[in-house]
Coordinates of C-alpha atoms in Angstrom, one line a residue:
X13 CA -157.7 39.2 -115.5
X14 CA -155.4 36.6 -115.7
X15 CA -155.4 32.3 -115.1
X16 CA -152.0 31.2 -113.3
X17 CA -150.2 28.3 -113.9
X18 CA -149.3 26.6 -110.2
X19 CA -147.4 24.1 -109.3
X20 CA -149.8 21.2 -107.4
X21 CA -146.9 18.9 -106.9
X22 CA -143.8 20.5 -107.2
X23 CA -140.7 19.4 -109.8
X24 CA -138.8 16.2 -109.2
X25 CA -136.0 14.6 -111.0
X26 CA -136.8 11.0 -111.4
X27 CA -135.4 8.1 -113.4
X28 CA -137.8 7.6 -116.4
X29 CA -137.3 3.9 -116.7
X30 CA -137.0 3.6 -120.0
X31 CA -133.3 3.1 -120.4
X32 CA -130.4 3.0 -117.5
X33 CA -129.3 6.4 -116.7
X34 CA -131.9 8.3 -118.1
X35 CA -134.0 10.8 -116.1
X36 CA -136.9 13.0 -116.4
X37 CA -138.3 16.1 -114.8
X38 CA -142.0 15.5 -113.4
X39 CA -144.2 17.6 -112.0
X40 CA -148.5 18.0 -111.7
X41 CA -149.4 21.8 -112.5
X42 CA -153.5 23.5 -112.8
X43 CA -154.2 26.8 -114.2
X44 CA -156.4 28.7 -112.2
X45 CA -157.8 31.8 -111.2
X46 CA -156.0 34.4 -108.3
X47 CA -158.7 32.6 -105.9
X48 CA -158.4 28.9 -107.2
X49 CA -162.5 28.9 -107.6
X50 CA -162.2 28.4 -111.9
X51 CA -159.8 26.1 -113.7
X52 CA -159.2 28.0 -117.3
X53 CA -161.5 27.0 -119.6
X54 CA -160.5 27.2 -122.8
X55 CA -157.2 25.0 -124.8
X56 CA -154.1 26.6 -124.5
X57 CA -150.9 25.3 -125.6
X58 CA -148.1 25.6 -122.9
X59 CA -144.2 25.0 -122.9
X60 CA -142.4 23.4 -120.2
X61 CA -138.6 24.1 -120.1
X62 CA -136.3 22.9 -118.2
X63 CA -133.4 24.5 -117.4
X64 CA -129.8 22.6 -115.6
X65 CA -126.7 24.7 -114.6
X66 CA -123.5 23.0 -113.4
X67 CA -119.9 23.5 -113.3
X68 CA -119.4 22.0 -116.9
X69 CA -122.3 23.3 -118.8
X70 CA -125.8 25.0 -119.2
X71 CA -128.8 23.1 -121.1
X72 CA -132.1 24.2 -121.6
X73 CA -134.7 21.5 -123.0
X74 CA -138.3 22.3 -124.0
X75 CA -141.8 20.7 -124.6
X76 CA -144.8 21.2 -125.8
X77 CA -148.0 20.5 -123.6
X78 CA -151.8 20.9 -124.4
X79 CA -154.3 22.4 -121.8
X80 CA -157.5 20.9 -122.8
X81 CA -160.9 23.3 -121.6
X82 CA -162.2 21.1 -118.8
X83 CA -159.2 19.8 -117.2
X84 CA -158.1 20.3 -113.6
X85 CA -154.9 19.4 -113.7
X86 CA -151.7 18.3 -115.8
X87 CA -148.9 15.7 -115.8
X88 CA -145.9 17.1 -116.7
X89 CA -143.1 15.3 -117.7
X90 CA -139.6 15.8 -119.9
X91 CA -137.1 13.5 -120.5
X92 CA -133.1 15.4 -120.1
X93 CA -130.4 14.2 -122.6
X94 CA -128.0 12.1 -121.7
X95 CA -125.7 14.8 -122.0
X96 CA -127.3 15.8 -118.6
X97 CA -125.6 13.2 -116.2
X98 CA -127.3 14.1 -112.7
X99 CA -125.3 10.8 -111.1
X100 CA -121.7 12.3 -111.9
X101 CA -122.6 15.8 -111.7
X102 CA -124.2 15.5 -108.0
X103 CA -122.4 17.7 -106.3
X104 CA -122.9 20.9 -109.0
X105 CA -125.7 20.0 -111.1
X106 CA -129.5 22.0 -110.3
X107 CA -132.0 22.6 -112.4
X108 CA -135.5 24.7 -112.1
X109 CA -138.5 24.0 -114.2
X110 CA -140.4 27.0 -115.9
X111 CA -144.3 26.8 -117.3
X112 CA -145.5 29.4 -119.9
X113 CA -148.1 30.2 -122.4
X114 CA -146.3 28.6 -125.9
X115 CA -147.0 32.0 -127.3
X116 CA -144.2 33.4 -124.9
X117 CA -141.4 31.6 -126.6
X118 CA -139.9 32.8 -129.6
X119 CA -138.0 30.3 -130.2
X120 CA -134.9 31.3 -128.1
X121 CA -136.3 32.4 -125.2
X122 CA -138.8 32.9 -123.3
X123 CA -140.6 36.5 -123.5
X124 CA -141.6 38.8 -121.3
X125 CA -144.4 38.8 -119.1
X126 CA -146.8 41.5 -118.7
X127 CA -148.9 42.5 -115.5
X128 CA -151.7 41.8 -118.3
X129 CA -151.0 38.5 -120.1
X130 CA -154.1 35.9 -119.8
X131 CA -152.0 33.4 -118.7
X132 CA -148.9 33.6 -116.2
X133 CA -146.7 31.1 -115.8
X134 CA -143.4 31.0 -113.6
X135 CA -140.5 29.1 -112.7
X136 CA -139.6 26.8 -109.9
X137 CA -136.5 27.1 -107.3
X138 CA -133.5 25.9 -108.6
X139 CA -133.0 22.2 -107.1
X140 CA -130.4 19.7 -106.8
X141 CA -130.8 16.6 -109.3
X142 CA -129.9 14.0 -106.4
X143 CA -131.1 12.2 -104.7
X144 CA -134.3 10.8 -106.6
X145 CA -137.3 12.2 -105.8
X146 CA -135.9 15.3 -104.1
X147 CA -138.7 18.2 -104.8
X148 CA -137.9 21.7 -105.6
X149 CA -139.4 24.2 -102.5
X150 CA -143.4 24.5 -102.8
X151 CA -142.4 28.7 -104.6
X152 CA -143.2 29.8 -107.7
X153 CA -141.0 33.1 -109.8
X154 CA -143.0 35.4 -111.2
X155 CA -141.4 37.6 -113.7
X156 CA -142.7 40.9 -115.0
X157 CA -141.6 43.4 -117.5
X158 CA -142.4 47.1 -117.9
X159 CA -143.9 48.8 -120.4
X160 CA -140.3 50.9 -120.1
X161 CA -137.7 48.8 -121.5
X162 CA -135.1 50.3 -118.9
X163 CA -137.0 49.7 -116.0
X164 CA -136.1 46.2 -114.4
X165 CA -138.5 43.3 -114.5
X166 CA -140.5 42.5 -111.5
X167 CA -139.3 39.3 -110.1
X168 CA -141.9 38.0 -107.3
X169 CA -141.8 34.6 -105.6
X170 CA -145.0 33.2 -104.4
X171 CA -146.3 29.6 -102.3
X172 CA -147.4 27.5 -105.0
X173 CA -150.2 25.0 -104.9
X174 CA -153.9 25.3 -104.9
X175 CA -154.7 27.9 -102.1
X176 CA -154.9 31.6 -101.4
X177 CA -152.2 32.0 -99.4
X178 CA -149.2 34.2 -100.3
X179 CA -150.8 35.0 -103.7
X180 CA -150.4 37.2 -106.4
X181 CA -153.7 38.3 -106.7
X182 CA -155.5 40.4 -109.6
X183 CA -156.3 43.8 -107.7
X184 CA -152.5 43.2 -106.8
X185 CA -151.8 43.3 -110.7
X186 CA -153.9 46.3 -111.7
X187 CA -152.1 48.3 -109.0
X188 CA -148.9 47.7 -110.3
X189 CA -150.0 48.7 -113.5
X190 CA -151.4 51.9 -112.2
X191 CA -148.2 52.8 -110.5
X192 CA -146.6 52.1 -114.2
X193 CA -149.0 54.4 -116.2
X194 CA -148.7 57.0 -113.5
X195 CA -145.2 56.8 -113.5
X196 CA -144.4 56.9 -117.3
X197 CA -147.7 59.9 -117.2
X198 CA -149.8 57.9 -118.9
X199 CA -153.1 59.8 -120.2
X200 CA -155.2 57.2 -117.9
X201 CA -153.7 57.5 -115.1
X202 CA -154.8 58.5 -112.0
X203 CA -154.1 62.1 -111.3
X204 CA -153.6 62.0 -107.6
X205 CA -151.1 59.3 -108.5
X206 CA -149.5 61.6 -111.0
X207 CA -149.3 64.4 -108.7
X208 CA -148.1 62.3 -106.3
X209 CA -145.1 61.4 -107.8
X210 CA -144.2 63.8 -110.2
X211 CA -145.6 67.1 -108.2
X212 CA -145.0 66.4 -104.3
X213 CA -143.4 69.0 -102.3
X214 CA -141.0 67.1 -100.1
X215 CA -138.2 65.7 -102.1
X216 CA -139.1 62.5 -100.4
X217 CA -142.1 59.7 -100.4
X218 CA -142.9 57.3 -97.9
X219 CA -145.7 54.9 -98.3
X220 CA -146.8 52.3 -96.5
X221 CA -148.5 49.2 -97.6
X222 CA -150.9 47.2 -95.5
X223 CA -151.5 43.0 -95.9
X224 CA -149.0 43.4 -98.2
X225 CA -148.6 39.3 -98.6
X226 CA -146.1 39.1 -101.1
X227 CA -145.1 42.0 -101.3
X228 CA -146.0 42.3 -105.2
X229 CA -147.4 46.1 -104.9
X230 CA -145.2 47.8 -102.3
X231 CA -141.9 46.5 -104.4
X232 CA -143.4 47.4 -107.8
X233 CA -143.2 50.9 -105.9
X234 CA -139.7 51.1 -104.7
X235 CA -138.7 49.8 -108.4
X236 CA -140.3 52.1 -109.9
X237 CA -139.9 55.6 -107.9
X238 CA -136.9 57.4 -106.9
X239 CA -136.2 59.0 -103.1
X240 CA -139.4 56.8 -102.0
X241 CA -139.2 54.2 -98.8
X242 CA -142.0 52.1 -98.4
X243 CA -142.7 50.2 -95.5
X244 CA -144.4 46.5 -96.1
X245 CA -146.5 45.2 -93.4
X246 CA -148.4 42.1 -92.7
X247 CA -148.6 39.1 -90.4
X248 CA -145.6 37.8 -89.3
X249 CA -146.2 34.8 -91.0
X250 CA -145.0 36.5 -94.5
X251 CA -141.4 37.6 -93.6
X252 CA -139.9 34.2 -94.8
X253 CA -141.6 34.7 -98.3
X254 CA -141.3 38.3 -98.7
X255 CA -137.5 38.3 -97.7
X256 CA -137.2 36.0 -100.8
X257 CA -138.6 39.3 -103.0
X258 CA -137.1 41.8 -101.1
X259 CA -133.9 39.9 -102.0
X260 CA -134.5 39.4 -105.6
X261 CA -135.5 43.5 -106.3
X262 CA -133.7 45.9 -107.7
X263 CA -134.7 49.2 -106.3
X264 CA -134.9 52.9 -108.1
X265 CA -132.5 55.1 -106.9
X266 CA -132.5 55.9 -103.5
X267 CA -135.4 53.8 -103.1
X268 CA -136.2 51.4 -100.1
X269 CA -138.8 48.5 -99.3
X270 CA -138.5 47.0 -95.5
X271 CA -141.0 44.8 -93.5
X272 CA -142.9 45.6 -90.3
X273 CA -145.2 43.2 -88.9
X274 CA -148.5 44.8 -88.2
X275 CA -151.9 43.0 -86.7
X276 CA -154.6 45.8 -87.3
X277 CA -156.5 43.8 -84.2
X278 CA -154.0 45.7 -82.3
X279 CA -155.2 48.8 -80.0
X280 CA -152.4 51.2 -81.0
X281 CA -149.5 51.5 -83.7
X282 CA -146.4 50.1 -83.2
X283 CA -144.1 53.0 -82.3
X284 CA -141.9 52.6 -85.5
X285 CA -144.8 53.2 -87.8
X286 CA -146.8 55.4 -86.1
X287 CA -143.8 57.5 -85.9
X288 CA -143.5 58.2 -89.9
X289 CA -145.6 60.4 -91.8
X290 CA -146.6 59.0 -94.6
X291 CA -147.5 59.9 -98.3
X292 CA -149.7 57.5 -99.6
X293 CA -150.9 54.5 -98.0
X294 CA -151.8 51.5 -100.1
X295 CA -154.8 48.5 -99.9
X296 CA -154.6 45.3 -102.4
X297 CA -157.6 43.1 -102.4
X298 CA -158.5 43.5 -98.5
X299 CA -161.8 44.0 -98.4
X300 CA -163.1 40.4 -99.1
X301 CA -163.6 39.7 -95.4
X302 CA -165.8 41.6 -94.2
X303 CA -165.0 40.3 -90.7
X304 CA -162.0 42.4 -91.2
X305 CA -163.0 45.2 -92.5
X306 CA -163.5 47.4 -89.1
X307 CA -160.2 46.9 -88.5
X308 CA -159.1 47.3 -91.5
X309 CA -160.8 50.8 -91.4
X310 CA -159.9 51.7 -87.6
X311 CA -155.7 50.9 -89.1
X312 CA -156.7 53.5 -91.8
X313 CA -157.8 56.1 -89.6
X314 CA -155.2 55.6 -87.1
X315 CA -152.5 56.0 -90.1
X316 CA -154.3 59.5 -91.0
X317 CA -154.2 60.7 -87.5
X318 CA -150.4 60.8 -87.8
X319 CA -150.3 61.3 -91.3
X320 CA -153.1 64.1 -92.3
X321 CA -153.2 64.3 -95.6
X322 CA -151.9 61.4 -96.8
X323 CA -153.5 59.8 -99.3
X324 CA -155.1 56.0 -99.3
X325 CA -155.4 54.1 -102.6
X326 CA -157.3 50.8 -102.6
X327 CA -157.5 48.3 -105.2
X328 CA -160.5 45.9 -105.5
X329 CA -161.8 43.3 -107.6
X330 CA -165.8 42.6 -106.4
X331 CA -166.4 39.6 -105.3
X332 CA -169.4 39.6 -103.4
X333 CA -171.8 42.4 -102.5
X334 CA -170.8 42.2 -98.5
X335 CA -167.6 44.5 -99.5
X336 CA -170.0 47.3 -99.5
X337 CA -169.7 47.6 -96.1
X338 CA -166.2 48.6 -96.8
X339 CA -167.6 52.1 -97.7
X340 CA -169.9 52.6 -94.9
X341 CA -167.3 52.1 -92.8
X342 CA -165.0 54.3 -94.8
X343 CA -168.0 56.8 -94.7
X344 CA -168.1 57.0 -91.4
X345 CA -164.8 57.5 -90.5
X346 CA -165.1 60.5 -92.5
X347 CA -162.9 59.2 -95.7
X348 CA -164.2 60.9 -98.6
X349 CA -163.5 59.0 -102.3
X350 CA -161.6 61.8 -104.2
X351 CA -160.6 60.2 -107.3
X352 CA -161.8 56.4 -108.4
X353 CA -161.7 54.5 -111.8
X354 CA -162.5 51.3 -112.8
X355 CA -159.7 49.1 -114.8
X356 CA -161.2 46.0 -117.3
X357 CA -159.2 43.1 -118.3
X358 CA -160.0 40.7 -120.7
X359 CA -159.8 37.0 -119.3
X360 CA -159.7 33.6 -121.4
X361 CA -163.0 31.7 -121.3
X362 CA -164.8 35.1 -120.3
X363 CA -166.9 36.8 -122.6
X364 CA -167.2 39.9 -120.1
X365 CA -163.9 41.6 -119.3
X366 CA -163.2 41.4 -115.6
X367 CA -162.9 44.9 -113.4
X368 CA -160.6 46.2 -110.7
X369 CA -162.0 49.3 -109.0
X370 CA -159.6 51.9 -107.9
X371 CA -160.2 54.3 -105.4
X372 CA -158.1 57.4 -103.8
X373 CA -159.5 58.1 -100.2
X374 CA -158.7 61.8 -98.8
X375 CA -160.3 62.4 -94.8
X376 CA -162.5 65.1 -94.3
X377 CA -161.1 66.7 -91.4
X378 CA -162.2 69.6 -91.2

């Protein structure tokens, strides 16, 4: 699976000092994995652009930097043409900074990225050049392309820096590729997903996502799938972040992704979900707490008993054996694995390829 570039301290215009006027664009980024546990470990050589928009004109200025195996972090810094006159141009002039693996650039632009690249970079927010020292907001843009050229790229936000909040993580990745394959009817795909959404009865899918943090999976979804609605849910604590991608997607047709907050401590529902029979219902890398995962469980079966028959997929990546427990629990709510598969990725610095487990849930209630 893949390292991600992240922003540690995010971009800043700054005067470089070197001659009156002249600026630069700064900014202190790591490569890590989803979790932040491993630093990549191998040299890769990465282009910074930067980009400026204003009124008068559009520039884009590029350089080269060299990830060395063993770093931590890197200084990042690019000096704008004078051309580029922040101190006149104050009140139209921003400019975003983007990070990427060099091999992305073809010398024009910067390529797509895939849901399986080794490295993913990102851009920053757009920012204003003035005053000095101004940072662009602590997000990065994550852009994805499809394997189908006329689907639209996945554009997903997410809090930078070095934590695991609001993340992309990997699990999060291999279910956005499964939705893909089964989509396009891929010969690997799942084939409750195929069935799913090339074979359902009703003309109509709803799914509903839980601790959807970003919101990466549930909008992959509504991209991807005609006559679906899927209903993101999570703390409240992601709506800020997850309006950000809900505003940047471009949905399939008569397609629909809204937020609900849901807190699976709760004793019931809310009324607005439990009224809703849903289709499939969808778990990204939640099963590293094992604190959680009675609840977790308990939301499950109380999403069944007003939805028989639907359908849970979860996504994991193993990352300690504790997450068994997951399946007990699963066990003895009477959830029965119908379908799994296990997904490999290869990773830089690995020499084993790194696994996602997949697994379609169906209740025994008979």
């Amino acid at each position: 699976m893949p390292h991600y570039i992240r922003f540690l301290k995010s971009p800043k215009l700054e005067s470089s000092g070197k001659t009156s006027g002249s600026h630069s664009i700064s900014s202190l980024i790591t490569i890590t994995t989803d979790l932040g546990d491993d630093f990549l470990a191998e040299d890769v050589e990465l282009l910074a652009t930067v980009q400026t928009s204003s009124q008068k004109k559009n520039i884009s200025v590029n350089k080269n930097f060299e990830w060395r195996a063993g770093n931590r972090e890197l200084k990042i810094s690019i000096l704008l043409p004078r051309k580029v006159n922040v101190e006149k141009d104050t009140s139209s002039t921003t400019l975003r900074l983007g990070i990427f693996r060099a091999e992305k650039y073809d010398g024009a632009e910067i390529l797509g990225q895939a849901t399986t690249d080794e490295v993913i970079g990102g851009w920053s927010t757009w920012f204003r050049g003035t005053p000095l020292g101004v940072q662009a907001e602590k997000l990065i843009e994550r852009v994805f392309h499809n394997e189908e050229e006329d689907l639209p790229a996945l554009r997903i936000w997410e809090e930078t820096g070095n934590s695991i909040a609001l993340h992309i993580w990997d699990a999060a990745l291999a279910c956005v590729r499964e939705f893909e394959h089964a989509y396009i009817q891929h010969p690997s795909a799942l084939r409750t997903l195929h069935h799913l959404f090339h074979n359902r009865h009703a003309s109509h899918l709803n799914a509903i996502e839980l601790g959807t943090g970003c919101g990466i999976v549930g909008i992959s979804l509504a991209q991807l799938l005609p006559s679906c609605s899927i209903l993101l849910t999570d703390l409240e604590e992601v709506q800020d972040l997850l309006s950000h991608n809900l505003a940047a997607a471009k949905m399939a047709n008569c397609s629909t992704a809204t937020f609900r907050a849901l807190n699976w401590e709760d004793e019931l529902l809310p009324a607005a979900i439990a009224r809703v029979k849903q289709d499939l219902i969808a778990v990204s890398d939640c099963t590293y707490n094992c604190d959680s995962l009675p609840v977790l469980v308990k939301t499950l079966g109380a999403l069944v008993d007003v939805s028989p028959g639907a359908i849970v997929l979860v996504a994991l990546k193993r990352r300690h054996e504790s997450e068994d427990v997951f399946f007990d629990l699963m066990r003895d709510a009477r959830f029965t694995v119908k379908e799994n598969a296990t997904r490999t990725f290869s990773s830089l610095g690995l020499e084993e390829k790194v696994e996602v487990e997949m697994y379609v849930f169906e209740r025994d209630d008979l």
